Coordinates of N, CA and C in Angstrom, one line a residue:
M374 N -2.1 9.4 -16.7 CA -1.0 7.8 -17.0 C -0.9 7.1 -16.1
F375 N -0.9 5.8 -16.8 CA -0.9 4.5 -15.9 C 0.0 4.4 -15.0
G376 N -0.5 4.5 -13.5 CA 0.3 4.5 -12.3 C 1.1 5.5 -12.1
D377 N 0.6 6.8 -12.1 CA 1.2 8.4 -11.9 C 0.8 8.6 -10.3
I378 N 1.3 8.0 -9.4 CA 0.9 7.8 -8.2 C 1.5 9.2 -7.8
S379 N 2.2 10.2 -8.4 CA 2.4 11.8 -7.9 C 1.4 12.4 -7.9
K380 N 0.4 12.2 -8.0 CA -1.0 13.1 -8.4 C -1.6 12.6 -6.6
A381 N -1.4 11.9 -5.9 CA -2.0 11.3 -5.0 C -1.9 12.4 -3.8
D382 N -3.1 12.9 -3.3 CA -3.2 14.2 -2.4 C -2.5 13.6 -1.2
Q383 N -2.7 12.7 -0.8 CA -2.1 12.2 0.7 C -1.6 11.0 0.7
L384 N -0.7 10.8 1.6 CA 0.0 9.4 1.8 C -0.4 8.6 3.0
Y385 N -0.8 7.4 3.1 CA -1.1 6.8 4.2 C 0.2 5.2 4.3
I386 N 0.7 5.4 5.5 CA 1.5 4.3 5.7 C 0.7 3.1 6.5
A387 N 0.6 2.0 6.3 CA -0.3 0.9 6.8 C 0.8 0.7 8.2
C388 N 0.9 0.8 9.3 CA 2.1 0.7 10.3 C 1.9 -0.9 10.7
G389 N 3.6 -1.7 10.9 CA 3.4 -3.3 11.0 C 3.5 -3.6 9.6
Y390 N 3.3 -5.3 10.1 CA 3.4 -6.2 8.9 C 2.2 -6.2 8.2
T391 N 2.1 -6.6 6.8 CA 0.8 -6.9 6.2 C 1.3 -7.9 5.0
D392 N 0.5 -8.8 5.1 CA 0.6 -10.1 4.4 C 0.5 -9.8 2.8
M393 N 2.0 -10.1 2.4 CA 2.2 -9.6 0.8 C 1.3 -10.4 0.0
R394 N 0.8 -11.9 0.2 CA -0.2 -12.7 -0.6 C -1.3 -11.8 -1.1
K395 N -1.4 -10.7 -0.3 CA -2.7 -10.1 -0.5 C -2.8 -9.3 -1.8
S396 N -3.9 -9.3 -2.5 CA -4.0 -8.6 -3.7 C -4.6 -7.3 -3.5
I397 N -5.0 -6.6 -4.9 CA -5.8 -5.4 -4.6 C -7.3 -5.6 -3.9
D398 N -8.0 -6.3 -3.7 CA -8.8 -6.7 -2.8 C -8.9 -6.2 -1.8
G399 N -8.0 -7.5 -1.3 CA -7.3 -7.7 0.3 C -7.0 -6.5 0.7
L400 N -6.0 -5.5 0.1 CA -5.6 -4.0 0.4 C -6.1 -3.4 0.7
I401 N -7.4 -3.1 -0.4 CA -8.7 -2.6 0.0 C -9.7 -2.9 1.3
H402 N -9.4 -4.0 1.5 CA -10.3 -4.0 2.5 C -9.3 -3.8 4.2
L403 N -8.1 -4.1 4.1 CA -7.4 -2.9 5.0 C -7.6 -2.2 5.5
V404 N -7.5 -1.3 3.9 CA -7.9 0.7 4.2 C -9.1 0.5 4.7
Q405 N -10.2 -0.2 4.4 CA -11.5 0.2 4.6 C -11.6 0.0 6.1
H406 N -10.9 -1.2 6.7 CA -11.5 -1.7 8.0 C -10.3 -1.4 9.3
Q407 N -9.3 -1.8 8.9 CA -8.2 -1.2 9.6 C -7.9 0.0 9.7
L408 N -7.5 0.8 8.7 CA -7.4 2.2 8.7 C -8.8 2.9 8.7
Q409 N -9.6 2.3 8.4 CA -10.9 3.4 8.8 C -11.3 4.5 7.9
L410 N -10.2 4.5 6.2 CA -10.3 5.3 5.1 C -11.0 4.7 4.1
N411 N -11.4 5.5 2.7 CA -11.7 5.3 2.2 C -10.9 5.1 0.6
P412 N -10.7 3.7 0.2 CA -9.7 3.8 -0.9 C -10.0 4.2 -2.3
F413 N -11.1 5.0 -2.6 CA -11.8 5.6 -3.6 C -11.3 6.8 -3.7
Q414 N -10.6 7.4 -2.9 CA -10.1 8.9 -3.3 C -8.8 9.1 -3.4
N415 N -8.4 9.9 -3.7 CA -7.1 10.4 -4.3 C -5.5 10.1 -3.3
H416 N -5.7 8.8 -2.6 CA -4.8 8.5 -1.8 C -4.2 7.5 -2.2
L417 N -2.7 7.6 -1.8 CA -1.6 6.5 -1.4 C -1.6 6.1 -0.5
F418 N -1.7 4.4 -0.5 CA -1.5 3.5 0.6 C -0.4 2.5 0.3
L419 N 0.5 2.6 1.3 CA 2.2 1.5 1.6 C 1.7 0.6 2.5
F420 N 2.1 -0.6 1.9 CA 2.1 -1.6 2.9 C 3.4 -2.3 2.9
C421 N 4.0 -3.2 4.3 CA 5.1 -3.8 3.7 C 5.3 -5.0 4.3
G422 N 6.0 -5.7 3.7 CA 5.9 -7.4 4.4 C 6.6 -7.4 5.8
R423 N 6.3 -8.7 6.4 CA 7.3 -9.0 7.1 C 9.1 -8.6 7.3
K424 N 9.6 -9.3 6.1 CA 10.4 -9.4 5.8 C 11.4 -7.5 5.8
R425 N 10.4 -6.9 5.5 CA 10.6 -5.4 5.5 C 12.0 -5.3 4.0
D426 N 11.7 -6.3 3.3 CA 12.1 -6.1 1.8 C 11.3 -6.1 0.7
R427 N 10.0 -6.0 0.9 CA 8.8 -6.0 0.0 C 8.2 -4.9 0.6
M428 N 7.5 -4.3 -0.3 CA 6.4 -3.2 -0.2 C 5.1 -3.1 -1.4
K429 N 4.1 -2.9 -1.4 CA 3.2 -2.8 -2.1 C 2.5 -1.3 -1.8
A430 N 2.0 -0.5 -3.0 CA 1.5 0.6 -2.9 C 0.0 0.2 -4.0
L431 N -1.0 1.0 -3.0 CA -1.8 0.8 -3.9 C -2.6 2.1 -4.1
Y432 N -3.5 2.2 -5.2 CA -3.5 4.2 -5.9 C -4.9 3.6 -6.3
W433 N -5.9 4.6 -6.3 CA -7.3 4.6 -6.8 C -6.5 5.8 -8.0
E434 N -7.0 5.3 -9.4 CA -6.7 6.0 -10.8 C -8.0 7.0 -11.2
G435 N -9.0 6.7 -10.6 CA -10.3 7.4 -11.1 C -11.4 6.2 -11.9
D436 N -10.6 4.9 -12.1 CA -11.2 4.4 -13.4 C -11.0 2.9 -12.8
G437 N -9.6 2.7 -12.0 CA -9.3 1.6 -11.5 C -8.0 1.4 -10.8
F438 N -7.9 0.7 -10.0 CA -6.7 0.8 -9.1 C -5.7 0.7 -9.5
V439 N -4.3 1.0 -9.2 CA -3.2 0.5 -9.4 C -2.4 0.0 -8.4
L440 N -1.4 -1.1 -8.5 CA -0.7 -1.7 -7.3 C 0.6 -2.0 -8.2
L441 N 1.6 -1.3 -7.0 CA 2.8 -1.2 -7.4 C 3.7 -2.4 -6.2
Y442 N 4.8 -2.9 -6.6 CA 5.2 -4.0 -5.8 C 6.5 -3.4 -6.0
K443 N 7.0 -3.4 -5.0 CA 9.0 -3.6 -5.2 C 9.6 -4.3 -4.2
R444 N 10.4 -5.4 -4.6 CA 10.7 -5.9 -3.8 C 12.6 -5.7 -4.2
L445 N 13.2 -5.3 -2.7 CA 14.7 -5.0 -2.6 C 15.4 -6.5 -2.8
E446 N 16.8 -6.2 -3.2 CA 17.9 -7.1 -3.4 C 18.5 -7.3 -2.3
S447 N 18.6 -6.3 -1.5 CA 19.3 -6.4 -0.3 C 19.0 -5.1 0.3
G448 N 19.1 -5.6 2.1 CA 18.8 -4.2 2.8 C 17.1 -4.8 3.0
Q449 N 16.6 -3.6 3.8 CA 15.3 -3.5 4.3 C 14.9 -2.5 4.3
Y450 N 13.7 -2.2 4.3 CA 13.3 -0.7 4.6 C 13.0 -0.5 6.1
K451 N 13.2 0.8 6.7 CA 12.6 1.1 8.1 C 11.2 1.2 8.1
W452 N 10.4 0.6 8.7 CA 9.2 0.7 8.9 C 8.6 0.9 10.2
P453 N 7.8 1.8 10.2 CA 7.2 1.8 11.4 C 6.3 1.2 11.8
M454 N 6.2 0.3 13.2 CA 5.3 -0.9 13.8 C 4.1 -0.4 14.4
D455 N 4.0 1.1 14.7 CA 2.8 1.5 15.3 C 2.5 3.2 15.1
A456 N 1.7 3.7 14.7 CA 1.4 4.7 14.6 C 2.3 6.0 15.8

């Protein structure tokens, strides 16, 4: 099913702020070089913007990446700044 992130084996949170202008390729680069992980595994990666009102989720579905984006209309996410 398109975007069924519930099948992910692991969930990884990218601590600190992420530039929300980054698309799939930019987020893949962060996963590989900052998190030192393989984005092509069955893992879900979460990223949050500076205002903490936007979140992106990156997930490899086996034949391509799914990028989910959510913006809160009010409030902020509680987001860890470091591991």
